[in-house]
Amino acid sequence: MDERARVVVVEDDPTVRAAVDAYLRANGYAVDAFGDGLSARSALAERIPDVLIVDRMLPGISGDELCEQIRAVSDVPIMMLTALGQVEDRIDGLESGVDDYLTKPFSLRELLLRVGALVRRARSAASSGEISDGDFRIDPARRRVWVRGAEVALTAREHDLLAFLVRNPDRVIARDEILREVWGWSVGEASTVTVHVRRLREKIELDPQDPRHLHTEWGAGYCFSPQGRLR
């Protein structure tokens, strides 16, 4: 990497924490590792990293609680580590505002690739020019979004998803394409997209139950209309 990206790891298992710390450092990252959520929260109040990796089950405060508290003040990309593999458990993590998840036991190589994807996507968005179409204006460099003239707070992944949709207006986009282009995944759970689309609708639509902009095309994917479809 040209500049050392900083990663904060929050994992109560000392063996896993040490392995992740050492592997990321060996591959060029600056790493701060913590064994509990309270210590990590104090450090994060002082400085936000490029990527935050959080175990879901933590002493003090849970990973879900930590993610929700950090998400209230920052759009830092968050990856959640979890021993729970059910779809419902992954959805709960996504509802906490995380951008990616990895189920234990996991490959350190896969973790490295996913961290790299989060860093590259955040830096790429920051170097892009302003996007404007219809009711939407996006400033990728400052990661700020305006909808109908009012600024809206989005997570890092919600921001990337909206930017992708605004760049691809009025066409049906399959969930697999969204996973590939926004998450950088060749394989993944469709529920990941579903959860983020629902969260995005809650922030950009006047009536999320009757959306004008972000429509589900059943059996095909989603279609985004920056101008808003006529009712």
CSV table of N, CA and C in Angstrom, one decimal, residues 43-188:
chain,number,residue,atom,x,y,z
A,43,ALA,N,-10.6,4.3,22.7
A,43,ALA,CA,-9.6,4.6,21.7
A,43,ALA,C,-10.2,5.2,20.4
A,44,LEU,N,-11.4,4.7,20.0
A,44,LEU,CA,-12.1,5.2,18.8
A,44,LEU,C,-12.6,6.6,19.0
A,45,ALA,N,-12.8,7.0,20.2
A,45,ALA,CA,-13.2,8.4,20.5
A,45,ALA,C,-12.1,9.4,20.2
A,46,GLU,N,-10.9,8.9,20.3
A,46,GLU,CA,-9.7,9.7,20.0
A,46,GLU,C,-9.4,9.8,18.5
A,47,ARG,N,-9.5,8.6,17.8
A,47,ARG,CA,-9.1,8.6,16.4
A,47,ARG,C,-9.9,7.5,15.7
A,48,ILE,N,-10.5,7.8,14.6
A,48,ILE,CA,-11.2,6.8,13.8
A,48,ILE,C,-10.3,6.2,12.8
A,49,PRO,N,-10.2,4.8,12.7
A,49,PRO,CA,-9.3,4.2,11.7
A,49,PRO,C,-9.9,4.1,10.3
A,50,ASP,N,-9.1,3.5,9.4
A,50,ASP,CA,-9.6,3.3,8.1
A,50,ASP,C,-10.6,2.1,8.0
A,51,VAL,N,-10.4,1.1,8.9
A,51,VAL,CA,-11.3,0.0,8.9
A,51,VAL,C,-11.4,-0.5,10.4
A,52,LEU,N,-12.6,-0.9,10.8
A,52,LEU,CA,-12.8,-1.4,12.2
A,52,LEU,C,-13.3,-2.8,12.1
A,53,ILE,N,-12.6,-3.7,12.7
A,53,ILE,CA,-13.0,-5.1,12.8
A,53,ILE,C,-13.4,-5.5,14.2
A,54,VAL,N,-14.7,-6.0,14.3
A,54,VAL,CA,-15.3,-6.1,15.6
A,54,VAL,C,-15.8,-7.6,15.8
A,55,ASP,N,-15.5,-8.2,16.9
A,55,ASP,CA,-16.1,-9.5,17.2
A,55,ASP,C,-17.5,-9.2,17.8
A,56,ARG,N,-18.4,-10.0,17.4
A,56,ARG,CA,-19.8,-9.8,17.9
A,56,ARG,C,-20.0,-10.0,19.4
A,57,MET,N,-19.3,-11.0,19.9
A,57,MET,CA,-19.4,-11.4,21.3
A,57,MET,C,-18.2,-10.8,22.1
A,58,LEU,N,-18.5,-9.7,22.8
A,58,LEU,CA,-17.4,-9.0,23.6
A,58,LEU,C,-17.8,-8.8,25.0
A,59,PRO,N,-16.8,-8.8,25.9
A,59,PRO,CA,-17.1,-8.4,27.3
A,59,PRO,C,-17.3,-6.9,27.4
A,60,GLY,N,-18.0,-6.5,28.4
A,60,GLY,CA,-18.2,-5.0,28.6
A,60,GLY,C,-19.5,-4.6,27.8
A,61,ILE,N,-19.3,-4.4,26.6
A,61,ILE,CA,-20.4,-4.1,25.7
A,61,ILE,C,-20.3,-5.0,24.5
A,62,SER,N,-21.4,-5.4,23.9
A,62,SER,CA,-21.3,-6.3,22.8
A,62,SER,C,-20.8,-5.6,21.5
A,63,GLY,N,-20.4,-6.4,20.5
A,63,GLY,CA,-20.0,-5.9,19.2
A,63,GLY,C,-21.1,-5.1,18.6
A,64,ASP,N,-22.4,-5.6,18.7
A,64,ASP,CA,-23.5,-4.9,18.1
A,64,ASP,C,-23.6,-3.5,18.7
A,65,GLU,N,-23.5,-3.4,20.1
A,65,GLU,CA,-23.6,-2.1,20.7
A,65,GLU,C,-22.5,-1.2,20.3
A,66,LEU,N,-21.3,-1.7,20.2
A,66,LEU,CA,-20.1,-0.9,19.8
A,66,LEU,C,-20.3,-0.4,18.4
A,67,CYS,N,-20.8,-1.2,17.5
A,67,CYS,CA,-21.0,-0.8,16.1
A,67,CYS,C,-22.1,0.3,16.1
A,68,GLU,N,-23.2,0.1,16.8
A,68,GLU,CA,-24.2,1.1,16.8
A,68,GLU,C,-23.7,2.5,17.3
A,69,GLN,N,-22.9,2.4,18.4
A,69,GLN,CA,-22.4,3.7,18.9
A,69,GLN,C,-21.4,4.4,18.0
A,70,ILE,N,-20.5,3.6,17.4
A,70,ILE,CA,-19.6,4.2,16.4
A,70,ILE,C,-20.3,4.7,15.2
A,71,ARG,N,-21.3,3.9,14.7
A,71,ARG,CA,-22.0,4.3,13.5
A,71,ARG,C,-22.8,5.6,13.7
A,72,ALA,N,-23.1,5.9,14.9
A,72,ALA,CA,-23.8,7.2,15.2
A,72,ALA,C,-23.0,8.4,14.9
A,73,VAL,N,-21.6,8.2,14.9
A,73,VAL,CA,-20.7,9.4,14.8
A,73,VAL,C,-19.8,9.2,13.6
A,74,SER,N,-19.7,8.1,13.0
A,74,SER,CA,-18.8,7.9,11.9
A,74,SER,C,-19.3,6.9,10.9
A,75,ASP,N,-18.8,7.0,9.6
A,75,ASP,CA,-19.2,6.1,8.5
A,75,ASP,C,-18.0,5.2,8.2
A,76,VAL,N,-17.1,5.0,9.2
A,76,VAL,CA,-15.9,4.1,9.0
A,76,VAL,C,-16.4,2.7,8.6
A,77,PRO,N,-15.7,2.1,7.6
A,77,PRO,CA,-16.1,0.7,7.2
A,77,PRO,C,-15.9,-0.2,8.4
A,78,ILE,N,-16.9,-1.0,8.7
A,78,ILE,CA,-16.9,-2.0,9.8
A,78,ILE,C,-17.1,-3.4,9.3
A,79,MET,N,-16.2,-4.3,9.7
A,79,MET,CA,-16.4,-5.7,9.5
A,79,MET,C,-16.6,-6.4,10.8
A,80,MET,N,-17.6,-7.2,10.8
A,80,MET,CA,-18.0,-8.0,12.0
A,80,MET,C,-17.5,-9.4,11.9
A,81,LEU,N,-16.9,-9.9,13.0
A,81,LEU,CA,-16.5,-11.3,13.1
A,81,LEU,C,-17.5,-12.0,14.0
A,82,THR,N,-18.1,-13.1,13.6
A,82,THR,CA,-19.1,-13.8,14.4
A,82,THR,C,-18.9,-15.3,14.3
A,83,ALA,N,-19.2,-16.0,15.4
A,83,ALA,CA,-19.3,-17.4,15.4
A,83,ALA,C,-20.6,-17.9,15.0
A,84,LEU,N,-21.5,-17.0,14.8
A,84,LEU,CA,-22.9,-17.4,14.5
A,84,LEU,C,-23.1,-17.3,13.0
A,85,GLY,N,-23.5,-18.5,12.4
A,85,GLY,CA,-23.5,-18.6,11.0
A,85,GLY,C,-24.9,-18.5,10.3
A,86,GLN,N,-25.9,-18.4,11.1
A,86,GLN,CA,-27.3,-18.4,10.5
A,86,GLN,C,-27.5,-17.1,9.9
A,87,VAL,N,-28.4,-17.1,8.8
A,87,VAL,CA,-28.7,-15.9,8.1
A,87,VAL,C,-29.3,-14.8,9.0
A,88,GLU,N,-30.1,-15.2,9.9
A,88,GLU,CA,-30.7,-14.2,10.8
A,88,GLU,C,-29.7,-13.5,11.7
A,89,ASP,N,-28.6,-14.3,12.1
A,89,ASP,CA,-27.6,-13.6,12.9
A,89,ASP,C,-26.8,-12.7,12.1
A,90,ARG,N,-26.5,-13.0,10.8
A,90,ARG,CA,-25.8,-12.1,9.9
A,90,ARG,C,-26.6,-10.8,9.7
A,91,ILE,N,-27.9,-11.0,9.5
A,91,ILE,CA,-28.8,-9.8,9.3
A,91,ILE,C,-28.8,-8.9,10.5
A,92,ASP,N,-28.8,-9.5,11.7
A,92,ASP,CA,-28.7,-8.7,12.9
A,92,ASP,C,-27.5,-7.9,12.9
A,93,GLY,N,-26.4,-8.4,12.5
A,93,GLY,CA,-25.1,-7.7,12.4
A,93,GLY,C,-25.2,-6.6,11.4
A,94,LEU,N,-25.8,-6.8,10.3
A,94,LEU,CA,-25.9,-5.8,9.2
A,94,LEU,C,-26.9,-4.7,9.7
A,95,GLU,N,-27.9,-5.0,10.5
A,95,GLU,CA,-28.8,-4.0,11.1
A,95,GLU,C,-28.0,-3.1,12.1
A,96,SER,N,-26.9,-3.6,12.6
A,96,SER,CA,-26.1,-2.7,13.5
A,96,SER,C,-25.3,-1.7,12.8
A,97,GLY,N,-25.3,-1.8,11.5
A,97,GLY,CA,-24.6,-0.8,10.7
A,97,GLY,C,-23.3,-1.3,10.1
A,98,VAL,N,-23.0,-2.6,10.2
A,98,VAL,CA,-21.7,-3.1,9.7
A,98,VAL,C,-21.8,-3.2,8.2
A,99,ASP,N,-20.6,-3.1,7.6
A,99,ASP,CA,-20.5,-3.2,6.1
A,99,ASP,C,-20.2,-4.6,5.6
A,100,ASP,N,-19.6,-5.4,6.4
A,100,ASP,CA,-19.1,-6.7,6.0
A,100,ASP,C,-19.1,-7.6,7.2
A,101,TYR,N,-19.2,-8.9,7.0
A,101,TYR,CA,-19.1,-9.9,8.1
A,101,TYR,C,-18.3,-11.1,7.7
A,102,LEU,N,-17.7,-11.8,8.6
A,102,LEU,CA,-16.9,-13.0,8.4
A,102,LEU,C,-17.2,-13.9,9.5
A,103,THR,N,-17.6,-15.2,9.2
A,103,THR,CA,-18.0,-16.2,10.1
A,103,THR,C,-16.8,-17.0,10.6
A,104,LYS,N,-16.7,-17.2,11.9
A,104,LYS,CA,-15.6,-18.0,12.4
A,104,LYS,C,-15.9,-19.5,12.2
A,105,PRO,N,-14.9,-20.3,12.0
A,105,PRO,CA,-13.5,-20.0,11.7
A,105,PRO,C,-13.4,-19.4,10.3
A,106,PHE,N,-12.4,-18.5,10.2
A,106,PHE,CA,-12.3,-17.8,8.9
A,106,PHE,C,-10.8,-17.9,8.4
A,107,SER,N,-10.6,-17.7,7.2
A,107,SER,CA,-9.3,-17.7,6.6
A,107,SER,C,-8.7,-16.3,6.8
A,108,LEU,N,-7.4,-16.2,7.3
A,108,LEU,CA,-6.8,-14.9,7.4
A,108,LEU,C,-6.6,-14.3,6.0
A,109,ARG,N,-6.4,-15.1,5.0
A,109,ARG,CA,-6.2,-14.6,3.6
A,109,ARG,C,-7.5,-13.9,3.2
A,110,GLU,N,-8.7,-14.5,3.5
A,110,GLU,CA,-10.0,-13.9,3.1
A,110,GLU,C,-10.2,-12.6,3.9
A,111,LEU,N,-9.9,-12.6,5.2
A,111,LEU,CA,-10.0,-11.4,5.9
A,111,LEU,C,-9.1,-10.3,5.3
A,112,LEU,N,-7.9,-10.6,5.0
A,112,LEU,CA,-7.0,-9.6,4.3
A,112,LEU,C,-7.6,-9.1,3.1
A,113,LEU,N,-8.1,-9.9,2.2
A,113,LEU,CA,-8.7,-9.5,0.9
A,113,LEU,C,-9.9,-8.6,1.2
A,114,ARG,N,-10.7,-8.9,2.2
A,114,ARG,CA,-11.9,-8.1,2.5
A,114,ARG,C,-11.5,-6.7,3.1
A,115,VAL,N,-10.6,-6.7,3.9
A,115,VAL,CA,-10.1,-5.5,4.5
A,115,VAL,C,-9.5,-4.6,3.4
A,116,GLY,N,-8.8,-5.2,2.5
A,116,GLY,CA,-8.2,-4.4,1.3
A,116,GLY,C,-9.3,-3.8,0.5
A,117,ALA,N,-10.4,-4.6,0.2
A,117,ALA,CA,-11.5,-4.1,-0.6
A,117,ALA,C,-12.2,-3.0,0.1
A,118,LEU,N,-12.4,-3.0,1.4
A,118,LEU,CA,-13.0,-1.9,2.2
A,118,LEU,C,-12.1,-0.6,2.1
A,119,VAL,N,-10.8,-0.8,2.2
A,119,VAL,CA,-9.9,0.4,2.1
A,119,VAL,C,-9.9,1.0,0.7
A,120,ARG,N,-9.8,0.1,-0.3
A,120,ARG,CA,-9.8,0.6,-1.7
A,120,ARG,C,-11.1,1.3,-2.0
A,121,ARG,N,-12.2,0.7,-1.7
A,121,ARG,CA,-13.5,1.3,-2.0
A,121,ARG,C,-13.6,2.7,-1.4
A,122,ALA,N,-13.2,2.8,-0.1
A,122,ALA,CA,-13.4,4.1,0.6
A,122,ALA,C,-12.5,5.1,0.0
A,123,ARG,N,-11.2,4.8,-0.4
A,123,ARG,CA,-10.3,5.7,-1.0
A,123,ARG,C,-10.7,6.1,-2.4
A,124,SER,N,-11.3,5.1,-3.1
A,124,SER,CA,-11.7,5.4,-4.5
A,124,SER,C,-12.9,6.4,-4.5
A,125,ALA,N,-13.8,6.2,-3.5
A,125,ALA,CA,-14.9,7.1,-3.4
A,125,ALA,C,-14.5,8.5,-3.0
A,126,ALA,N,-13.5,8.5,-2.2
A,126,ALA,CA,-13.0,9.9,-1.7
A,126,ALA,C,-12.3,10.6,-2.9
A,127,SER,N,-11.8,9.9,-3.9
A,127,SER,CA,-11.1,10.6,-5.0
A,127,SER,C,-12.0,10.9,-6.2
A,128,SER,N,-13.3,10.5,-6.1
A,128,SER,CA,-14.2,10.7,-7.2
A,128,SER,C,-14.8,12.1,-7.2
A,129,GLY,N,-15.3,12.5,-8.3
A,129,GLY,CA,-15.9,13.8,-8.4
A,129,GLY,C,-17.4,13.8,-7.9
A,130,GLU,N,-18.0,14.9,-7.7
A,130,GLU,CA,-19.3,15.0,-7.2
A,130,GLU,C,-20.3,14.4,-8.2
A,131,ILE,N,-21.3,13.7,-7.7
A,131,ILE,CA,-22.4,13.1,-8.5
A,131,ILE,C,-23.7,13.8,-8.2
A,132,SER,N,-24.4,14.1,-9.2
A,132,SER,CA,-25.7,14.8,-9.0
A,132,SER,C,-26.7,14.3,-10.1
A,133,ASP,N,-27.9,13.9,-9.6
A,133,ASP,CA,-28.9,13.5,-10.6
A,133,ASP,C,-30.2,13.5,-9.8
A,134,GLY,N,-31.2,14.2,-10.4
A,134,GLY,CA,-32.5,14.3,-9.8
A,134,GLY,C,-32.5,14.8,-8.4
A,135,ASP,N,-33.1,14.1,-7.5
A,135,ASP,CA,-33.2,14.5,-6.1
A,135,ASP,C,-31.9,14.3,-5.3
A,136,PHE,N,-30.8,13.8,-5.9
A,136,PHE,CA,-29.7,13.3,-5.2
A,136,PHE,C,-28.4,14.1,-5.6
A,137,ARG,N,-27.6,14.4,-4.6
A,137,ARG,CA,-26.3,15.0,-4.8
A,137,ARG,C,-25.3,14.3,-3.8
A,138,ILE,N,-24.2,13.8,-4.4
A,138,ILE,CA,-23.2,13.1,-3.6
A,138,ILE,C,-21.8,13.7,-3.7
A,139,ASP,N,-21.2,14.0,-2.6
A,139,ASP,CA,-19.8,14.4,-2.6
A,139,ASP,C,-18.9,13.3,-2.1
A,140,PRO,N,-18.4,12.5,-2.9
A,140,PRO,CA,-17.6,11.3,-2.5
A,140,PRO,C,-16.4,11.7,-1.7
A,141,ALA,N,-15.7,12.8,-2.0
A,141,ALA,CA,-14.5,13.1,-1.3
A,141,ALA,C,-14.8,13.4,0.2
A,142,ARG,N,-15.9,14.0,0.5
A,142,ARG,CA,-16.3,14.3,1.9
A,142,ARG,C,-17.3,13.2,2.4
A,143,ARG,N,-17.7,12.3,1.6
A,143,ARG,CA,-18.7,11.3,1.9
A,143,ARG,C,-19.9,11.9,2.5
A,144,ARG,N,-20.4,12.9,1.8
A,144,ARG,CA,-21.7,13.6,2.2
A,144,ARG,C,-22.7,13.4,1.1
A,145,VAL,N,-24.0,13.3,1.5
A,145,VAL,CA,-25.1,13.0,0.6
A,145,VAL,C,-26.2,14.0,0.9
A,146,TRP,N,-26.8,14.5,-0.1
A,146,TRP,CA,-28.0,15.4,0.0
A,146,TRP,C,-29.2,14.8,-0.8
A,147,VAL,N,-30.3,14.7,-0.2
A,147,VAL,CA,-31.5,14.2,-0.8
A,147,VAL,C,-32.6,15.3,-0.7
A,148,ARG,N,-33.1,15.7,-1.9
A,148,ARG,CA,-34.0,16.8,-2.0
A,148,ARG,C,-33.5,18.0,-1.2
A,149,GLY,N,-32.2,18.3,-1.3
A,149,GLY,CA,-31.6,19.4,-0.7
A,149,GLY,C,-31.2,19.3,0.8
A,150,ALA,N,-31.6,18.2,1.4
A,150,ALA,CA,-31.3,18.0,2.9
A,150,ALA,C,-30.2,17.0,3.0
A,151,GLU,N,-29.2,17.2,3.8
A,151,GLU,CA,-28.2,16.3,4.0
A,151,GLU,C,-28.7,15.1,4.8
A,152,VAL,N,-28.2,13.9,4.4
A,152,VAL,CA,-28.6,12.6,5.0
A,152,VAL,C,-27.4,11.9,5.4
A,153,ALA,N,-27.4,11.3,6.6
A,153,ALA,CA,-26.3,10.6,7.2
A,153,ALA,C,-26.4,9.1,6.8
A,154,LEU,N,-25.4,8.6,6.1
A,154,LEU,CA,-25.3,7.2,5.6
A,154,LEU,C,-24.1,6.5,6.2
A,155,THR,N,-24.2,5.2,6.3
A,155,THR,CA,-23.0,4.4,6.6
A,155,THR,C,-22.1,4.4,5.4
A,156,ALA,N,-20.9,3.9,5.5
A,156,ALA,CA,-19.9,3.8,4.4
A,156,ALA,C,-20.5,2.9,3.3
A,157,ARG,N,-21.1,1.8,3.7
A,157,ARG,CA,-21.7,0.9,2.7
A,157,ARG,C,-22.9,1.4,2.0
A,158,GLU,N,-23.8,2.1,2.8
A,158,GLU,CA,-25.0,2.7,2.3
A,158,GLU,C,-24.5,3.8,1.3
A,159,HIS,N,-23.5,4.6,1.6
A,159,HIS,CA,-23.0,5.6,0.7
A,159,HIS,C,-22.5,5.0,-0.6
A,160,ASP,N,-21.7,3.9,-0.5
A,160,ASP,CA,-21.3,3.2,-1.7
A,160,ASP,C,-22.4,2.7,-2.6
A,161,LEU,N,-23.4,2.1,-1.9
A,161,LEU,CA,-24.6,1.6,-2.6
A,161,LEU,C,-25.3,2.7,-3.3
A,162,LEU,N,-25.6,3.8,-2.6
A,162,LEU,CA,-26.3,4.9,-3.3
A,162,LEU,C,-25.5,5.5,-4.4
A,163,ALA,N,-24.2,5.7,-4.3
A,163,ALA,CA,-23.4,6.2,-5.3
A,163,ALA,C,-23.4,5.3,-6.6
A,164,PHE,N,-23.4,4.0,-6.3
A,164,PHE,CA,-23.5,3.0,-7.4
A,164,PHE,C,-24.8,3.1,-8.1
A,165,LEU,N,-25.9,3.2,-7.4
A,165,LEU,CA,-27.2,3.3,-8.0
A,165,LEU,C,-27.4,4.6,-8.7
A,166,VAL,N,-26.9,5.7,-8.2
A,166,VAL,CA,-27.0,7.0,-8.9
A,166,VAL,C,-26.2,7.0,-10.2
A,167,ARG,N,-25.1,6.3,-10.2
A,167,ARG,CA,-24.3,6.1,-11.5
A,167,ARG,C,-25.0,5.2,-12.5
A,168,ASN,N,-26.0,4.4,-12.0
A,168,ASN,CA,-26.6,3.4,-12.9
A,168,ASN,C,-28.2,3.6,-12.8
A,169,PRO,N,-28.6,4.8,-13.3
A,169,PRO,CA,-30.1,5.1,-13.1
A,169,PRO,C,-31.0,4.3,-14.1
A,170,ASP,N,-32.2,4.1,-13.6
A,170,ASP,CA,-33.3,3.6,-14.5
A,170,ASP,C,-32.9,2.3,-15.2
A,171,ARG,N,-32.2,1.4,-14.6
A,171,ARG,CA,-32.0,0.1,-15.2
A,171,ARG,C,-32.1,-1.0,-14.0
A,172,VAL,N,-32.6,-2.1,-14.4
A,172,VAL,CA,-32.7,-3.2,-13.4
A,172,VAL,C,-31.3,-3.8,-13.1
A,173,ILE,N,-31.0,-3.8,-11.8
A,173,ILE,CA,-29.7,-4.3,-11.4
A,173,ILE,C,-29.9,-5.5,-10.5
A,174,ALA,N,-29.3,-6.7,-10.9
A,174,ALA,CA,-29.4,-7.9,-10.1
A,174,ALA,C,-28.7,-7.8,-8.8
A,175,ARG,N,-29.1,-8.5,-7.8
A,175,ARG,CA,-28.4,-8.5,-6.5
A,175,ARG,C,-27.0,-9.0,-6.7
A,176,ASP,N,-26.7,-10.0,-7.5
A,176,ASP,CA,-25.4,-10.5,-7.7
A,176,ASP,C,-24.5,-9.4,-8.2
A,177,GLU,N,-25.0,-8.5,-9.1
A,177,GLU,CA,-24.2,-7.4,-9.7
A,177,GLU,C,-23.9,-6.4,-8.6
A,178,ILE,N,-24.9,-6.1,-7.7
A,178,ILE,CA,-24.7,-5.2,-6.6
A,178,ILE,C,-23.6,-5.7,-5.7
A,179,LEU,N,-23.7,-7.0,-5.3
A,179,LEU,CA,-22.7,-7.6,-4.4
A,179,LEU,C,-21.3,-7.5,-5.0
A,180,ARG,N,-21.2,-7.7,-6.3
A,180,ARG,CA,-19.9,-7.7,-7.0
A,180,ARG,C,-19.3,-6.3,-7.1
A,181,GLU,N,-20.2,-5.3,-7.4
A,181,GLU,CA,-19.7,-3.9,-7.7
A,181,GLU,C,-19.6,-3.1,-6.4
A,182,VAL,N,-20.5,-3.3,-5.4
A,182,VAL,CA,-20.5,-2.5,-4.2
A,182,VAL,C,-19.7,-3.2,-3.1
A,183,TRP,N,-19.8,-4.5,-3.0
A,183,TRP,CA,-19.1,-5.2,-1.9
A,183,TRP,C,-17.8,-5.8,-2.4
A,184,GLY,N,-17.7,-6.0,-3.7
A,184,GLY,CA,-16.5,-6.7,-4.2
A,184,GLY,C,-16.5,-8.2,-4.0
A,185,TRP,N,-17.7,-8.8,-3.8
A,185,TRP,CA,-17.8,-10.2,-3.6
A,185,TRP,C,-18.3,-10.9,-4.9
A,186,SER,N,-17.6,-12.0,-5.2
A,186,SER,CA,-18.1,-12.8,-6.3
A,186,SER,C,-19.2,-13.8,-5.9
A,187,VAL,N,-19.2,-14.1,-4.6
A,187,VAL,CA,-20.2,-15.0,-4.0
A,187,VAL,C,-20.6,-14.3,-2.7
A,188,GLY,N,-21.9,-14.3,-2.4
A,188,GLY,CA,-22.4,-13.8,-1.1
A,188,GLY,C,-23.9,-14.0,-0.9
